[in-house]
XYZ file of C-alpha atoms in Angstrom:
605
model
C -6.348 -0.344 -5.404
C -3.472 1.848 -4.432
C -0.180 2.784 -6.068
C 3.061 4.135 -4.601
C 3.495 7.709 -3.492
C 5.885 8.317 -6.386
C 3.110 7.696 -8.881
C 0.048 8.694 -6.862
C -0.074 12.092 -8.478
C -0.295 10.461 -11.880
C -2.139 7.184 -11.596
C -5.487 7.458 -9.850
C -6.229 5.261 -6.872
C -9.194 3.068 -7.654
C -9.900 -0.521 -8.504
C -12.862 -1.131 -10.713
C -14.367 -3.472 -13.224
C -17.329 -2.851 -15.463
C -20.827 -3.985 -14.626
C -21.407 -5.838 -17.910
C -24.209 -8.229 -18.869
C -23.634 -11.797 -17.703
C -23.495 -13.155 -21.235
C -22.672 -11.950 -24.712
C -20.067 -9.381 -25.717
C -19.541 -6.391 -23.467
C -21.164 -3.206 -24.780
C -19.332 0.084 -24.980
C -19.553 1.896 -21.658
C -18.742 5.349 -20.327
C -17.236 4.079 -17.075
C -16.168 1.120 -14.967
C -17.376 0.069 -11.527
C -16.245 -2.821 -9.411
C -18.884 -5.284 -8.242
C -21.819 -2.942 -8.789
C -23.442 -0.107 -10.699
C -21.947 3.230 -11.569
C -23.280 6.221 -9.665
C -23.127 8.500 -12.700
C -25.136 7.518 -15.801
C -24.181 8.035 -19.450
C -24.276 11.705 -20.336
C -23.827 12.934 -16.764
C -22.908 16.606 -16.569
C -20.393 16.643 -13.697
C -19.466 14.933 -10.445
C -21.706 15.638 -7.460
C -18.956 17.135 -5.295
C -17.979 20.030 -7.600
C -19.402 23.461 -8.294
C -19.906 23.480 -12.071
C -20.054 27.293 -11.991
C -16.832 27.719 -10.014
C -14.920 30.710 -11.377
C -11.555 30.134 -12.995
C -8.592 32.284 -12.094
C -6.264 33.290 -9.309
C -3.331 31.492 -7.796
C -2.754 29.112 -4.900
C 0.519 28.366 -3.145
C 0.987 25.010 -1.441
C 3.862 23.568 0.545
C 5.778 20.337 0.863
C 8.963 19.272 2.634
C 12.231 17.915 1.304
C 13.428 18.441 -2.234
C 12.982 17.275 -5.837
C 15.267 16.610 -8.771
C 13.044 14.958 -11.371
C 10.062 15.810 -13.578
C 9.652 12.235 -14.806
C 7.661 10.539 -12.008
C 7.515 7.202 -13.807
C 11.052 5.991 -13.032
C 12.789 4.786 -9.891
C 15.584 7.343 -9.978
C 15.342 10.727 -8.324
C 12.622 12.478 -6.344
C 9.631 13.575 -8.406
C 8.320 17.130 -8.117
C 5.077 17.703 -6.235
C 2.082 18.229 -8.505
C 3.731 16.858 -11.638
C 0.820 14.463 -12.115
C -1.450 17.346 -13.160
C 0.494 17.619 -16.427
C -0.465 14.108 -17.589
C -3.860 12.684 -18.495
C -4.905 9.060 -17.994
C -7.283 6.890 -19.984
C -9.850 7.039 -17.175
C -10.364 9.218 -14.096
C -11.563 8.195 -10.645
C -14.648 9.624 -8.990
C -14.120 10.640 -5.370
C -17.550 9.754 -3.980
C -17.719 6.061 -4.883
C -15.717 3.135 -3.528
C -14.128 2.350 -6.872
C -15.495 3.841 -10.058
C -13.788 5.465 -13.028
C -15.044 7.362 -16.045
C -13.619 8.180 -19.456
C -10.966 10.872 -19.878
C -8.605 10.192 -22.784
C -10.737 7.133 -23.448
C -14.226 7.987 -24.651
C -15.636 4.486 -24.215
C -14.447 1.045 -23.186
C -15.638 -2.531 -23.488
C -14.738 -5.887 -22.014
C -16.323 -9.361 -22.146
C -17.966 -10.986 -19.108
C -14.855 -13.049 -18.359
C -12.698 -9.896 -18.275
C -10.136 -11.524 -20.550
C -9.494 -8.260 -22.409
C -10.423 -4.596 -22.453
C -10.656 -2.247 -25.413
C -10.457 1.535 -25.088
C -11.700 3.908 -27.759
C -9.803 7.199 -27.606
C -11.472 10.577 -27.912
C -10.680 12.163 -31.276
C -10.231 15.513 -29.495
C -7.513 14.353 -27.065
C -4.381 16.477 -27.509
C -0.927 16.941 -26.053
C 0.129 20.440 -25.072
C 1.874 20.986 -28.407
C -1.413 20.359 -30.246
C -0.526 16.889 -31.508
C -3.189 14.192 -31.247
C -3.096 11.499 -28.563
C -2.972 8.285 -30.565
C -3.277 4.556 -30.097
C 0.433 4.330 -30.878
C 1.131 6.643 -27.908
C -0.909 4.391 -25.621
C 0.895 1.251 -26.797
C 4.320 2.886 -26.534
C 3.560 4.183 -23.035
C 2.501 0.769 -21.812
C 5.567 -1.022 -23.156
C 7.930 1.695 -21.948
C 6.559 1.757 -18.420
C 6.692 -2.021 -18.241
C 10.262 -2.293 -19.495
C 11.910 0.984 -18.433
C 9.674 2.500 -15.776
C 9.497 2.118 -12.006
C 9.798 -1.572 -11.007
C 6.206 -1.403 -9.809
C 4.969 -1.502 -13.389
C 6.495 -4.898 -14.096
C 4.251 -6.494 -11.496
C 1.380 -4.072 -11.972
C 1.082 -4.868 -15.674
C 2.429 -8.403 -15.447
C -0.923 -10.011 -16.276
C -1.114 -8.365 -19.716
C -0.353 -10.845 -22.498
C -0.382 -8.363 -25.377
C -1.502 -4.935 -26.491
C -2.646 -4.212 -30.042
C -4.389 -1.660 -32.180
C -7.849 -2.807 -33.280
C -8.828 0.349 -35.134
C -7.807 3.957 -35.792
C -8.840 4.979 -32.261
C -9.090 1.657 -30.435
C -6.498 -0.243 -28.432
C -6.998 -3.666 -26.860
C -5.193 -5.185 -23.883
C -5.473 -8.968 -23.713
C -4.806 -10.620 -20.363
C -3.128 -13.852 -19.389
C -5.254 -16.657 -17.997
C -6.412 -16.192 -14.440
C -9.034 -14.397 -12.391
C -8.482 -10.695 -11.910
C -11.605 -8.585 -12.184
C -9.786 -5.292 -11.832
C -7.400 -5.677 -14.770
C -9.529 -3.526 -17.117
C -9.327 -0.617 -14.698
C -5.650 -1.112 -13.971
C -5.134 -0.375 -17.642
C -7.619 2.482 -17.460
C -5.278 4.208 -15.018
C -2.521 4.290 -17.638
C -1.061 7.784 -18.142
C -0.622 8.467 -21.850
C 2.799 9.834 -22.828
C 3.987 11.166 -26.170
C 6.052 8.662 -28.153
C 7.284 11.433 -30.458
C 8.510 13.569 -27.570
C 10.524 10.743 -26.018
C 12.138 9.711 -29.306
C 15.838 10.428 -28.841
C 15.485 10.972 -25.068
C 16.501 8.506 -22.362
C 13.330 7.608 -20.454
C 15.278 5.974 -17.607
C 17.112 9.143 -16.557
C 15.998 11.946 -14.295
C 15.198 15.233 -16.011
C 14.380 18.819 -15.157
C 12.953 19.399 -18.627
C 9.186 19.059 -18.278
C 8.049 16.159 -20.476
C 5.295 16.870 -22.960
C 1.961 16.227 -21.316
C -1.743 16.469 -22.027
C -3.157 17.383 -18.604
C -4.838 20.537 -17.250
C -1.535 22.131 -16.168
C 1.957 22.559 -17.552
C 5.206 23.466 -15.786
C 5.857 27.188 -15.984
C 8.819 27.775 -13.668
C 11.027 25.879 -11.259
C 13.920 26.332 -8.877
C 15.424 22.892 -8.412
C 14.626 21.573 -4.967
C 13.009 24.852 -3.860
C 9.803 25.504 -5.809
C 7.832 24.545 -8.886
C 5.024 26.511 -10.528
C 2.297 25.179 -12.812
C -0.025 27.222 -15.040
C -3.438 26.066 -16.171
C -3.508 25.256 -19.881
C -5.813 27.884 -21.414
C -6.873 25.667 -24.302
C -6.830 22.390 -22.363
C -8.538 19.874 -24.610
C -10.456 18.134 -21.777
C -11.721 21.146 -19.847
C -15.395 20.633 -20.759
C -15.529 16.871 -20.130
C -17.906 15.811 -17.339
C -15.006 14.406 -15.295
C -13.287 17.829 -15.329
C -16.173 20.286 -14.988
C -15.771 22.281 -11.772
C -12.178 21.127 -11.241
C -8.760 22.676 -11.898
C -10.004 26.196 -11.188
C -6.731 27.894 -10.230
C -4.777 29.574 -13.004
C -1.508 29.059 -11.143
C -0.435 26.421 -8.608
C 2.918 26.834 -6.884
C 4.602 24.334 -4.551
C 7.220 25.672 -2.171
C 9.666 23.251 -0.531
C 10.680 23.557 3.115
C 13.448 21.907 5.059
C 11.032 20.373 7.551
C 7.465 20.671 8.734
C 8.264 22.957 11.653
C 9.582 25.594 9.292
C 6.643 25.005 6.946
C 4.124 25.617 9.739
C 5.657 28.955 10.666
C 5.750 29.919 6.995
C 2.029 29.173 6.674
C 1.127 31.339 9.658
C 3.195 34.178 8.241
C 1.254 34.018 4.970
C 3.834 32.311 2.769
C 1.331 29.774 1.420
C -2.411 29.196 1.393
C -3.561 25.738 2.456
C -2.103 23.405 5.048
C -3.210 19.871 5.882
C -2.073 19.332 9.466
C -0.674 15.944 10.463
C 0.358 16.781 14.034
C -2.188 16.641 16.857
C 0.083 18.824 18.973
C 0.245 21.496 16.298
C -3.506 21.328 15.765
C -4.145 21.807 19.482
C -1.528 24.467 20.265
C 0.171 26.020 17.241
C -2.734 27.927 15.678
C -3.501 30.387 18.488
C -2.540 33.364 16.332
C -4.339 36.584 15.372
C -5.138 35.405 11.831
C -7.068 32.415 13.208
C -8.818 34.457 15.873
C -9.987 37.142 13.457
C -11.048 34.683 10.756
C -8.375 35.362 8.151
C -7.307 31.723 8.607
C -10.032 29.077 8.713
C -9.300 25.946 10.753
C -11.548 22.965 10.043
C -11.767 19.247 10.757
C -13.494 17.613 7.787
C -14.712 14.000 8.303
C -13.942 11.546 5.513
C -14.473 7.938 4.505
C -10.901 7.351 3.403
C -9.507 3.971 4.479
C -6.598 5.045 6.642
C -4.579 1.891 6.094
C -1.660 1.181 8.404
C 1.006 3.473 9.774
C 3.563 2.063 12.156
C 7.132 1.210 13.023
C 8.157 -1.217 10.267
C 10.552 -4.077 10.940
C 12.917 -4.922 8.105
C 12.710 -8.709 8.344
C 15.615 -8.974 5.932
C 17.699 -8.210 9.043
C 18.519 -11.338 11.052
C 17.493 -9.821 14.385
C 13.901 -9.337 13.156
C 13.304 -12.682 11.443
C 11.681 -14.283 14.483
C 8.062 -13.087 14.887
C 8.350 -13.570 18.645
C 11.029 -10.883 18.737
C 8.822 -8.574 16.696
C 5.831 -9.209 18.966
C 7.945 -8.584 22.058
C 9.396 -5.271 20.895
C 5.913 -4.022 20.051
C 5.150 -4.094 23.771
C 7.531 -1.179 24.267
C 5.352 1.250 22.300
C 2.940 2.842 24.780
C 0.196 4.298 22.598
C -2.043 5.230 25.529
C 0.701 7.355 27.099
C 1.541 8.955 23.746
C -2.102 9.714 22.975
C -2.619 11.359 26.358
C 0.659 13.274 26.607
C 1.614 13.961 22.992
C -1.581 13.820 20.911
C -4.191 15.452 23.191
C -6.350 12.336 22.927
C -6.912 12.939 19.218
C -6.136 9.519 17.789
C -7.520 5.991 17.610
C -5.152 3.030 17.812
C -4.820 1.257 14.494
C -5.757 -2.428 14.615
C -5.919 -3.273 10.931
C -4.091 -2.751 7.657
C -7.464 -1.610 6.285
C -8.584 0.607 9.172
C -11.587 2.931 8.842
C -13.268 0.611 6.330
C -15.463 -2.473 6.135
C -12.388 -4.377 4.966
C -10.800 -4.300 8.439
C -10.832 -7.593 10.326
C -12.707 -7.511 13.629
C -13.765 -10.016 16.249
C -13.451 -13.722 15.494
C -13.297 -14.721 11.812
C -16.687 -15.034 10.120
C -17.731 -18.212 8.351
C -16.765 -16.646 5.022
C -13.319 -15.714 6.353
C -12.798 -19.179 7.853
C -13.585 -20.726 4.487
C -10.742 -18.682 3.023
C -8.333 -19.381 5.889
C -8.979 -23.077 6.554
C -6.615 -24.412 3.836
C -3.766 -22.626 5.601
C -4.334 -24.022 9.108
C -0.975 -25.037 10.536
C 0.856 -22.630 8.230
C -0.269 -19.461 9.993
C -0.389 -18.640 13.708
C -3.275 -20.353 15.545
C -4.416 -16.936 16.751
C -5.563 -16.117 13.211
C -8.472 -18.544 13.708
C -9.145 -17.915 17.376
C -9.293 -14.206 18.121
C -9.035 -10.626 16.936
C -5.606 -9.069 16.784
C -5.089 -6.432 19.469
C -1.848 -4.461 19.798
C -0.402 -4.225 23.316
C -2.243 -1.684 25.465
C -1.414 -0.065 28.786
C -3.496 0.873 31.798
C -2.902 2.327 35.237
C 0.289 0.296 35.710
C 1.783 1.744 32.561
C 4.005 -0.210 30.208
C 5.679 -2.443 32.823
C 3.309 -5.471 32.542
C 3.810 -5.457 28.780
C 7.578 -5.419 29.193
C 7.414 -8.370 31.595
C 5.540 -10.404 28.982
C 7.983 -9.202 26.332
C 10.947 -10.548 28.332
C 9.365 -14.004 28.344
C 8.787 -13.896 24.573
C 12.357 -12.801 23.971
C 13.624 -15.611 26.179
C 11.645 -18.120 24.118
C 13.271 -16.640 20.994
C 16.781 -17.085 22.398
C 17.499 -13.657 23.888
C 18.547 -13.031 27.503
C 19.676 -10.030 29.528
C 23.349 -9.957 30.476
C 24.992 -6.895 32.014
C 21.834 -4.874 31.331
C 21.982 -5.747 27.623
C 19.741 -8.090 25.669
C 21.978 -10.574 23.875
C 21.514 -13.658 21.755
C 22.127 -16.852 23.727
C 24.070 -18.513 20.908
C 26.068 -15.628 19.451
C 26.325 -13.229 22.361
C 25.481 -10.385 20.000
C 23.360 -7.579 21.481
C 19.920 -6.695 20.123
C 20.687 -3.263 18.697
C 19.235 -1.433 15.714
C 18.645 1.943 14.096
C 15.269 3.621 13.594
C 15.415 5.642 10.378
C 13.242 8.770 10.205
C 12.626 11.460 7.619
C 10.383 13.806 9.606
C 11.868 15.316 12.798
C 8.372 15.587 14.297
C 8.371 11.803 14.664
C 11.271 12.007 17.076
C 8.956 12.924 19.964
C 6.951 9.757 19.232
C 9.996 7.549 18.716
C 12.203 8.616 21.641
C 9.794 7.420 24.377
C 9.610 4.106 22.511
C 13.420 3.961 22.561
C 13.415 4.592 26.329
C 11.050 1.683 26.878
C 13.219 -0.536 24.691
C 16.167 0.341 26.914
C 14.243 -1.163 29.849
C 14.261 -4.441 27.907
C 18.015 -4.175 27.365
C 17.530 -3.246 23.705
C 19.751 -0.551 22.204
C 17.847 1.482 19.607
C 19.168 4.698 18.137
C 17.206 7.256 16.156
C 18.615 8.696 12.951
C 16.780 11.465 11.093
C 17.981 12.114 7.544
C 16.972 14.432 4.705
C 14.227 13.370 2.318
C 16.553 12.467 -0.573
C 18.661 10.154 1.590
C 15.565 8.687 3.200
C 13.935 7.932 -0.122
C 17.096 6.331 -1.491
C 17.623 4.170 1.586
C 14.039 2.972 1.796
C 13.967 2.202 -1.934
C 17.025 -0.003 -1.382
C 15.652 -1.414 1.924
C 18.729 -0.035 3.679
C 17.244 0.337 7.161
C 16.587 -1.681 10.305
C 13.324 -0.061 11.328
C 11.454 2.933 9.946
C 8.053 4.569 10.067
C 5.962 3.354 7.145
C 2.518 4.206 5.829
C 0.620 1.554 3.880
C -2.266 3.501 2.398
C -5.253 1.552 1.147
C -8.338 2.133 -0.940
C -11.814 0.713 -0.490
C -11.143 -1.803 -3.281
C -7.735 -3.448 -2.809
C -6.334 -5.488 -5.651
C -3.167 -5.812 -7.727
C -1.247 -3.278 -5.655
C -1.214 -5.762 -2.759
C 1.431 -7.674 -4.724
C 3.742 -4.700 -4.425
C 2.942 -4.374 -0.719
C 3.284 -7.938 0.536
C 4.190 -10.498 -2.134
C 7.414 -12.497 -1.966
C 8.207 -11.324 -5.498
C 8.361 -7.708 -4.271
C 10.527 -8.373 -1.223
C 13.784 -7.786 -3.120
C 12.502 -5.427 -5.796
C 14.056 -1.982 -5.203
C 11.386 0.659 -4.823
C 8.597 -1.775 -3.959
C 6.337 -1.035 -1.013
C 7.140 -4.341 0.666
C 9.215 -2.500 3.245
C 9.039 -5.256 5.861
C 10.244 -7.873 3.369
C 7.260 -10.200 3.735
C 8.022 -13.614 2.211
C 5.146 -15.936 2.954
C 3.528 -18.361 0.462
C 0.277 -18.054 2.405
C 0.261 -14.282 1.946
C 1.059 -14.762 -1.738
C -1.937 -17.059 -2.157
C -4.263 -14.781 -0.192
C -3.298 -11.914 -2.483
C -4.177 -14.071 -5.488
C -7.554 -14.892 -3.944
C -8.223 -11.245 -3.142
C -7.467 -10.195 -6.703
C -9.759 -12.939 -8.058
C -12.720 -12.058 -5.786
C -15.889 -12.467 -7.903
C -18.015 -10.000 -5.922
C -17.886 -7.451 -3.116
C -18.755 -9.938 -0.365
C -15.899 -12.218 -1.422
C -13.519 -9.259 -1.647
C -14.361 -8.226 1.919
C -13.915 -11.748 3.302
C -10.630 -12.345 1.485
C -9.244 -8.943 2.444
C -10.081 -9.543 6.091
C -8.376 -12.934 5.900
C -5.231 -11.321 4.482
C -5.445 -8.630 7.159
C -5.478 -11.227 9.946
C -2.463 -13.102 8.607
C -0.454 -9.888 8.217
C -1.393 -8.655 11.685
C -0.429 -11.894 13.409
C 2.820 -11.886 11.427
C 3.890 -8.857 13.511
C 5.524 -7.040 10.600
C 4.789 -3.590 12.018
C 4.072 -1.968 15.356
C 0.739 -0.252 14.653
C 0.472 3.474 15.280
C -2.777 5.438 15.159
C -5.169 7.169 12.788
C -7.745 9.921 12.426
C -10.814 9.600 10.175
C -10.840 13.256 9.192
C -8.805 15.915 7.401
C -7.383 18.669 9.607
C -7.139 21.658 7.292
C -6.140 25.261 7.850
C -6.399 27.760 5.006
C -6.314 31.465 4.371
C -9.919 32.556 3.986
C -10.006 33.532 0.349
C -11.336 30.348 -1.213
C -14.691 28.928 -2.190
C -15.514 25.247 -1.719
C -18.353 23.089 -3.074
C -21.283 22.572 -0.708
C -20.737 18.804 -0.930
C -17.236 17.523 -0.215
C -15.815 14.382 -1.808
C -15.781 11.492 0.646
C -12.519 9.918 -0.450
C -10.143 12.895 -0.639
C -9.766 16.501 0.417
C -10.449 17.661 -3.132
C -8.466 20.910 -3.320
C -8.766 20.598 -7.100
C -12.456 21.541 -6.679
C -11.728 24.758 -4.718
C -11.512 28.202 -6.281
C -10.396 31.716 -5.429
C -13.465 33.616 -4.236
C -13.266 37.235 -5.442
C -15.822 38.211 -2.789
C -13.573 37.281 0.123
C -11.074 39.752 1.445
C -9.270 37.316 3.728
C -6.105 37.092 1.700
C -2.742 36.085 3.010
C -0.742 38.652 4.885
C 1.850 38.992 7.574
C 0.713 39.291 11.164
């Protein structure tokens, strides 16, 4: 399961349910795993992708773009500071080398019955906030109710299946669920960050704040310059430091995030030694921008690290709330103007693979004709979804030796069927005479070189598209309010999708400010497929139902798919140690450490 970027730093991205006996009450367990066994047994010492003897100490400087004005990442207002999630602990913590498993952090043990109708967490008696006060059941209950009633709108749907929460003992709290099938609900609650009820007494939880809220995590805020930088210091007496889920992690004494106006400036700052680690998103930069002395002499290491992270879907997103984009034939036609093959050859140095699924780089991605299991899921919806869903694999428009022209010819026919014709070199609606014109909203200027050729091809169709690049604060506000025609969106996924799909695609999220349903999907079939996905009784059913949902979304033409890379491109100043085994599902910088034996520190060239 996956949660929005605003909360990603705080709520871990996994979907899991415990592997309990098939009958009788659920025993206390040390972790939860969806549709299978846990990799790590009771009493495990540490995760397999850490160095348990990693030295503590030193400082690391990281970079991000834009700005921030809020240290409360749990509300819709404002822009949360990078790294703020490290100041809060959750009931459970995700492992990064399993598809979807979590282990106890604030919660020492957990139990749930075979029907998953409730989950009980037993808190560790040693859990403490940074002021030394104990983390209590009352804090857990208050946090849950506050997030659901005053937090980001996501929480109302995310926790909507909880009927009640109650204390069942001095250190135990039970969440009872409404009727229905949702195997991941126990873990959804396990991801709950625990906040201090006492701290928030007398404070307005709904407002932005630059006063760091009381936390219980491995770091606390030490210093900040609003919108420019924020510095965290490792908590010397952190209560959870010796827990198996934390051994070998959080090794830096100090973590600083510097904010840059845009990524171009940030890249030059990295090469000049202003910060330590850079994850590169631009194929052009990766191919051409690192030919500098520090790379050649080894002071900067440049590595491509393969991963098994589902890359999800990135693409140009249509806002179907706009009248011009309500007809799927229009959306399918405009997609023909994006020439990925040209972009990959001329802009990306052949680095990328075209994305053909909302669950790309995973077994969840639809491929070929639907399997028998997928058809069983889809058959009740025949006649309510495009016929292509049953007949063939979705393929985005591709170009060959003739370039984009054949695609544009087919696009003209589709547009004509949808009631659009070319008059005086402009595409206009037959009934209203209004031209097909829209704005493409961007946050990152580097996307302009990808978007402008697309705009040129649209012009050949008679479509007027203009590009507008705005600062991060304006972009975040506008996208939260769905105030855009088209934008570039990223729909990240995990290997175990679940409740978060409601926030992505459900009709109920289409008009909820801050939801991730950017395209405004409103389809009863999609709503039902999400319900089926959430209720999947085993892994095989989850895969089949996810692929069915994938096909319906793809043939709905809600986005123009971009591209992906199944690896991390990382450059870093050569003064760090890394575990010999890397996590498969994330880069895992929290497992790195400053190596006192390396002299390759940052420095100007």
